[in-house]
PDB file of C-alpha atoms in Angstrom:
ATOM      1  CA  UNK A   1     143.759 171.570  10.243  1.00 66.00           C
ATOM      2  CA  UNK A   2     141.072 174.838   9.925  1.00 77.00           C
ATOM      3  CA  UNK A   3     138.092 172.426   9.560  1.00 77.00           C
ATOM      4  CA  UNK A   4     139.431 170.521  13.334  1.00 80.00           C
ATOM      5  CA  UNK A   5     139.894 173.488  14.883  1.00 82.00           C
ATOM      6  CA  UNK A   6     136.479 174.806  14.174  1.00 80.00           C
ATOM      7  CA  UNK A   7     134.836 171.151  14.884  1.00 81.00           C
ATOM      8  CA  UNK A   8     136.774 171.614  18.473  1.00 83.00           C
ATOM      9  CA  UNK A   9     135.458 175.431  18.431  1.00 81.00           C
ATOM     10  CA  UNK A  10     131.798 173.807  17.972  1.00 81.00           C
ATOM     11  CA  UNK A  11     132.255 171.219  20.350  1.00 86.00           C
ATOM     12  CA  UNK A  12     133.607 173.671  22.759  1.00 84.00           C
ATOM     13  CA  UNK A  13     130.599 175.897  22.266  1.00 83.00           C
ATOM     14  CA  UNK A  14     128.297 172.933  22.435  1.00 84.00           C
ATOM     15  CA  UNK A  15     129.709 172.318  25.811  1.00 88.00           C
ATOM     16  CA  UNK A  16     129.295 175.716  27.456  1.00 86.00           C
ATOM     17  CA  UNK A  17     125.957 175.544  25.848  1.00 84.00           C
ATOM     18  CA  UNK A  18     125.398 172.583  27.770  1.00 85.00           C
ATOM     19  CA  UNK A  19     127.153 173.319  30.909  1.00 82.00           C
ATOM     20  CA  UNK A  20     124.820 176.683  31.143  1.00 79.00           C
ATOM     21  CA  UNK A  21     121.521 175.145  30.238  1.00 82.00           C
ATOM     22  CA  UNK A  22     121.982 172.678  33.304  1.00 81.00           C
ATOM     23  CA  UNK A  23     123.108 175.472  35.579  1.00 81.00           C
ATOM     24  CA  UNK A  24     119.839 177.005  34.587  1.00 79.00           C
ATOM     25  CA  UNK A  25     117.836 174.326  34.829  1.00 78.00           C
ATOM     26  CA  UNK A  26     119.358 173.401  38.527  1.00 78.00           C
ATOM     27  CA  UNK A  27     119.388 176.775  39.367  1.00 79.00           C
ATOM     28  CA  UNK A  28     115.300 176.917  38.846  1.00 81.00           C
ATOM     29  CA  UNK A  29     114.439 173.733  40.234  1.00 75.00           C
ATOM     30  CA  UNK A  30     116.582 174.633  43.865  1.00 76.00           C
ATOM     31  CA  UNK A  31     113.957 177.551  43.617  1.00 79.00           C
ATOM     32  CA  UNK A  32     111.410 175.980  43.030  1.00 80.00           C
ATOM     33  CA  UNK A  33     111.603 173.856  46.271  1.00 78.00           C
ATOM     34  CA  UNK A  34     112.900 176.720  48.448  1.00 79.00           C
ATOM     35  CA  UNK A  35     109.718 178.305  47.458  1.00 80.00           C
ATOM     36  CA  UNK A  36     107.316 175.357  47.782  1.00 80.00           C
ATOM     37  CA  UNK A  37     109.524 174.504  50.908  1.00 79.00           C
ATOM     38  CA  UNK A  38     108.869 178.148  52.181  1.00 78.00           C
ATOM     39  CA  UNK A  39     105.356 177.667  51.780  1.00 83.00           C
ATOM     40  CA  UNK A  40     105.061 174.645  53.830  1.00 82.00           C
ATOM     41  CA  UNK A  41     106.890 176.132  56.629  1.00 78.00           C
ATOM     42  CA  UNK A  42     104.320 179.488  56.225  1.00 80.00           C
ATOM     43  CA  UNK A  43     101.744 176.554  56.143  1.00 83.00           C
ATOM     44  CA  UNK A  44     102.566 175.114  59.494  1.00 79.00           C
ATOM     45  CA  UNK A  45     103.081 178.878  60.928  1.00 81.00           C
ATOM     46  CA  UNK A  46      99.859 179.892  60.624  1.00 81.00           C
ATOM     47  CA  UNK A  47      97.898 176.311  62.008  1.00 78.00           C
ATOM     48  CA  UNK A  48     100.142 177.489  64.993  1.00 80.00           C
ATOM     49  CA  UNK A  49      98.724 181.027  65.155  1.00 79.00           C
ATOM     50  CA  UNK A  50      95.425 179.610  64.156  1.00 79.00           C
ATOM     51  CA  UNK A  51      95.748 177.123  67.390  1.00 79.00           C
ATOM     52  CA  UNK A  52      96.747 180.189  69.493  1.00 78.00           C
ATOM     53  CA  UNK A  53      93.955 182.109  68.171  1.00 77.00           C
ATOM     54  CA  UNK A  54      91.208 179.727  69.108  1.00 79.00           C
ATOM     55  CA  UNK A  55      93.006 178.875  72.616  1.00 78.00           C
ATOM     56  CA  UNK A  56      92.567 182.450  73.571  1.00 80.00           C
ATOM     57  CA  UNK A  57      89.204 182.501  72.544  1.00 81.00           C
ATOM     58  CA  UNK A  58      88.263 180.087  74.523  1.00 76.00           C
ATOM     59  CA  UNK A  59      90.140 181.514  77.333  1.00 82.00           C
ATOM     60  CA  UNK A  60      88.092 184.909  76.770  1.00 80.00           C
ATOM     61  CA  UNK A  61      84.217 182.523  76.672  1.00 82.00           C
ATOM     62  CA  UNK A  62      85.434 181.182  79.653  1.00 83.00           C
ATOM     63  CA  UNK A  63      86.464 184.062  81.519  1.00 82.00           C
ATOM     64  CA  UNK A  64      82.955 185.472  80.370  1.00 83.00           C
ATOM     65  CA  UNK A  65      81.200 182.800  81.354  1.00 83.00           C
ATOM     66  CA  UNK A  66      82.614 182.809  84.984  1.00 83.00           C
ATOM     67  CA  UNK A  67      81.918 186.854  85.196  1.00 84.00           C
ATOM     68  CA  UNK A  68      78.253 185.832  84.451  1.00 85.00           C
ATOM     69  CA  UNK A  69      78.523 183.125  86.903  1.00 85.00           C
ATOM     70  CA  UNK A  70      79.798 186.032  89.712  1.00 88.00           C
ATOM     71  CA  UNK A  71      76.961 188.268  88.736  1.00 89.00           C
ATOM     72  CA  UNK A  72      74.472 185.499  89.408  1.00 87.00           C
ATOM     73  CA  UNK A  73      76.208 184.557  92.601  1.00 86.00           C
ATOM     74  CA  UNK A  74      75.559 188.518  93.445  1.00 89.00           C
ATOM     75  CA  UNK A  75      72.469 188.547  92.622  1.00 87.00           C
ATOM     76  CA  UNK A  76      71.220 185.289  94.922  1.00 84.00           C
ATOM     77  CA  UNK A  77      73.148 186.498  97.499  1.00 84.00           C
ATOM     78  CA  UNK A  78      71.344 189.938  97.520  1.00 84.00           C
ATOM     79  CA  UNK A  79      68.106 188.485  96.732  1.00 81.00           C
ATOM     80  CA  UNK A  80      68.444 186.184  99.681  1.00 75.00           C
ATOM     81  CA  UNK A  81      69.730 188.893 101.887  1.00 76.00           C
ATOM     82  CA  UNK A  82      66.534 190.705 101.245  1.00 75.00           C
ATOM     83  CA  UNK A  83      64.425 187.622 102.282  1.00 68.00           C
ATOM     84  CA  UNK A  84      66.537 187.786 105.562  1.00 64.00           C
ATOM     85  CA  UNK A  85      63.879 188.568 107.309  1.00 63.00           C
ATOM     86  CA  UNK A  86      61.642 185.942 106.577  1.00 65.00           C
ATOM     87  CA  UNK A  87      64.642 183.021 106.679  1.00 59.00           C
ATOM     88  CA  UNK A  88      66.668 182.012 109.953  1.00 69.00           C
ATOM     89  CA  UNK A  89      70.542 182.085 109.312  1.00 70.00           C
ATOM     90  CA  UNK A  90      70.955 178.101 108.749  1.00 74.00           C
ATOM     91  CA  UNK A  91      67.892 178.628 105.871  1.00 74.00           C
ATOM     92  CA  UNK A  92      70.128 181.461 104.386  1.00 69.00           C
ATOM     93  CA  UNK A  93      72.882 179.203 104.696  1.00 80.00           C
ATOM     94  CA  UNK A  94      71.704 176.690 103.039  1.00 83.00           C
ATOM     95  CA  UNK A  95      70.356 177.682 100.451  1.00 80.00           C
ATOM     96  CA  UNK A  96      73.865 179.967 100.232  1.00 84.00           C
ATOM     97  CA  UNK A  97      75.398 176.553  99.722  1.00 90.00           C
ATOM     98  CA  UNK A  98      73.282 174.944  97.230  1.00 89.00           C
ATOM     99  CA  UNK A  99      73.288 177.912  95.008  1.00 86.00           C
ATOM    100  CA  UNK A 100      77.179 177.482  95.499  1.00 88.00           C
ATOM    101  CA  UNK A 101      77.004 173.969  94.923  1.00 90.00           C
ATOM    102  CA  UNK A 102      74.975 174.259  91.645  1.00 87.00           C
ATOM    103  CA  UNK A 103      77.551 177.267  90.444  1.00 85.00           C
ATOM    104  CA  UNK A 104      80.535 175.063  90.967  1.00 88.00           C
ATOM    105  CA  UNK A 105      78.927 172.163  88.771  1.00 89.00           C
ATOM    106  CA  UNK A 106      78.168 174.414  86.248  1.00 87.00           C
ATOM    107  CA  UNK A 107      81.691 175.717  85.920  1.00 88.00           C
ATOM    108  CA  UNK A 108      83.009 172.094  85.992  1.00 90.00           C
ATOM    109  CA  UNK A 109      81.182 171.154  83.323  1.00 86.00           C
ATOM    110  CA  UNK A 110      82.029 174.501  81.554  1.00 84.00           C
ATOM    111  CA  UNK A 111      85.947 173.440  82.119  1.00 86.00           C
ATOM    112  CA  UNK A 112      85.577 169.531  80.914  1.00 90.00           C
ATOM    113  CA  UNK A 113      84.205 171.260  77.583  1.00 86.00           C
ATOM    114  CA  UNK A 114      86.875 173.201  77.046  1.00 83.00           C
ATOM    115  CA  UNK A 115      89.489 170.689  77.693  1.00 88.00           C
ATOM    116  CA  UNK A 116      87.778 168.853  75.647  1.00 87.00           C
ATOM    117  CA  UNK A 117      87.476 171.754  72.905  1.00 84.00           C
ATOM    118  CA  UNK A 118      91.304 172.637  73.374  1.00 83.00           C
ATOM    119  CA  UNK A 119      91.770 168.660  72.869  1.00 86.00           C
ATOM    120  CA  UNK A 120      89.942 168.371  69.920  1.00 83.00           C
ATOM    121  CA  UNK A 121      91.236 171.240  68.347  1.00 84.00           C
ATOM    122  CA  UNK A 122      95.218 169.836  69.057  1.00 82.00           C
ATOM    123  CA  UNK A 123      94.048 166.985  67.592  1.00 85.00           C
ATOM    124  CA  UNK A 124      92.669 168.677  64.168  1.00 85.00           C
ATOM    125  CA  UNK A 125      95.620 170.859  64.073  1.00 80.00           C
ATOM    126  CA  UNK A 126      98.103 167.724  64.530  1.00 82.00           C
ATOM    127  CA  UNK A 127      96.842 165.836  61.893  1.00 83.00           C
ATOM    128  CA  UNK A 128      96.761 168.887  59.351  1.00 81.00           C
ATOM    129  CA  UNK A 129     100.611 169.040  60.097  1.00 73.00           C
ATOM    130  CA  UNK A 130     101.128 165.645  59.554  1.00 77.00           C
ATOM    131  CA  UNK A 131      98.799 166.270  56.037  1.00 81.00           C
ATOM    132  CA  UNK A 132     101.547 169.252  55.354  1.00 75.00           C
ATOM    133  CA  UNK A 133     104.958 166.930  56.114  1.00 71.00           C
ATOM    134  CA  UNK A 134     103.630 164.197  54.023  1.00 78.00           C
ATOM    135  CA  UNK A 135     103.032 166.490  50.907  1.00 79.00           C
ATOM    136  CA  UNK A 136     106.825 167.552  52.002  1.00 74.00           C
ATOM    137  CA  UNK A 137     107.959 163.806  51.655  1.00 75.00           C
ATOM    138  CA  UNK A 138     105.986 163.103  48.619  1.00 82.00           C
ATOM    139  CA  UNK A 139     107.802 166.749  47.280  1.00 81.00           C
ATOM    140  CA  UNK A 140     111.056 164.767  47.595  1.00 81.00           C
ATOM    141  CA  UNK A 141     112.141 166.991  51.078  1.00 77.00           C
ATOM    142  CA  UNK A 142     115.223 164.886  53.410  1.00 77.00           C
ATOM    143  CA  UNK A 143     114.792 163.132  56.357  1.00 72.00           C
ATOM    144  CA  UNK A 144     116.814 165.663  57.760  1.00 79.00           C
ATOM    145  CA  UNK A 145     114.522 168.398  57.031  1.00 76.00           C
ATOM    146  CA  UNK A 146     111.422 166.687  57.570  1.00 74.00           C
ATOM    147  CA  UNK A 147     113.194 165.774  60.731  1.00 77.00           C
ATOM    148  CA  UNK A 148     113.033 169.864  61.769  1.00 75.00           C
ATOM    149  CA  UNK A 149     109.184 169.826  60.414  1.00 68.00           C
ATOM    150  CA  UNK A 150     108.196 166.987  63.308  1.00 71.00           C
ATOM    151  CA  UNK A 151     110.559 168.787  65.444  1.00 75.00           C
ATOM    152  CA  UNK A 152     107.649 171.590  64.618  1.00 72.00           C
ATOM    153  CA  UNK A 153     104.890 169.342  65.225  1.00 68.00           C
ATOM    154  CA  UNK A 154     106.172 168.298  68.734  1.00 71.00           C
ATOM    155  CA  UNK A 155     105.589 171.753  70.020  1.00 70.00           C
ATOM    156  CA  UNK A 156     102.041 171.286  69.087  1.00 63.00           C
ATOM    157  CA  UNK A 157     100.329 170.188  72.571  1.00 55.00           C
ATOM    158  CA  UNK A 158      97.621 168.246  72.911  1.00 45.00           C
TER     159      UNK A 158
END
């Protein structure tokens, strides 16, 4: 009767061994992919800031770029006021209006580059995310949360 109680206290012990190890091992693998989850999420963060960032700098070249643009508007203009003398009105005009004309070209072409810049760079930025939520599938991650990761990738405008 001794030697089946202590083969029950064995198996008993056995089990709790058991039972613990897999809470332990379950316990660290849940971590694991909060963590690598975590990362991806930090992952997609910054190619957002990173988007921002280089959206704003093109902002700032083109804002630049105009303020140049002004300056050499102000300087024609005041080097064709000082040839005043020597032009008639419709001359000054004229030449008012081709130096106009010119400026506005160059500033369309300046804005068709950087839509096509910001473009590109949406582009790039989409298809890293899409890089990031397949390593999420292949990881083993829901549809349901890589659901909220292309709910992430929406906001990303091309």
């Amino acid at each position: 009767m001794d030697r089946k109680m202590e083969i029950q206290d064995c198996q008993l012990v056995n089990q709790m061994r058991q039972n613990l190890q897999y809470k332990y091992n379950h316990d660290e693998v849940v971590s694991k992919m909060k963590d690598k989850e975590l990362k991806e999420v930090n992952k997609i963060k910054l190619l957002e800031l990173d988007y921002d960032c280089e959206i704003k700098q093109g902002k700032l070249k083109k804002d630049l770029i105009a303020l140049d643009l002004q300056k050499q508007v102000q300087i024609v203009e005041t080097e064709l006021k000082r040839d005043l003398g020597k032009q008639t009105k419709q001359e000054l005009e004229e030449a008012t209006m081709r130096t106009k004309k010119e400026l506005d070209l160059k500033q369309m072409a300046l804005e068709q580059k950087d839509q096509r810049l910001a473009h590109g760079i949406a582009l790039e930025k989409k298809a890293q995310c899409f890089l990031v939520i397949d390593s999420l599938h292949r990881d083993g991650l829901s549809v349901r949360e890589i659901k909220e990761h292309l709910d992430l990738l929406d906001e990303v405008e091309l």
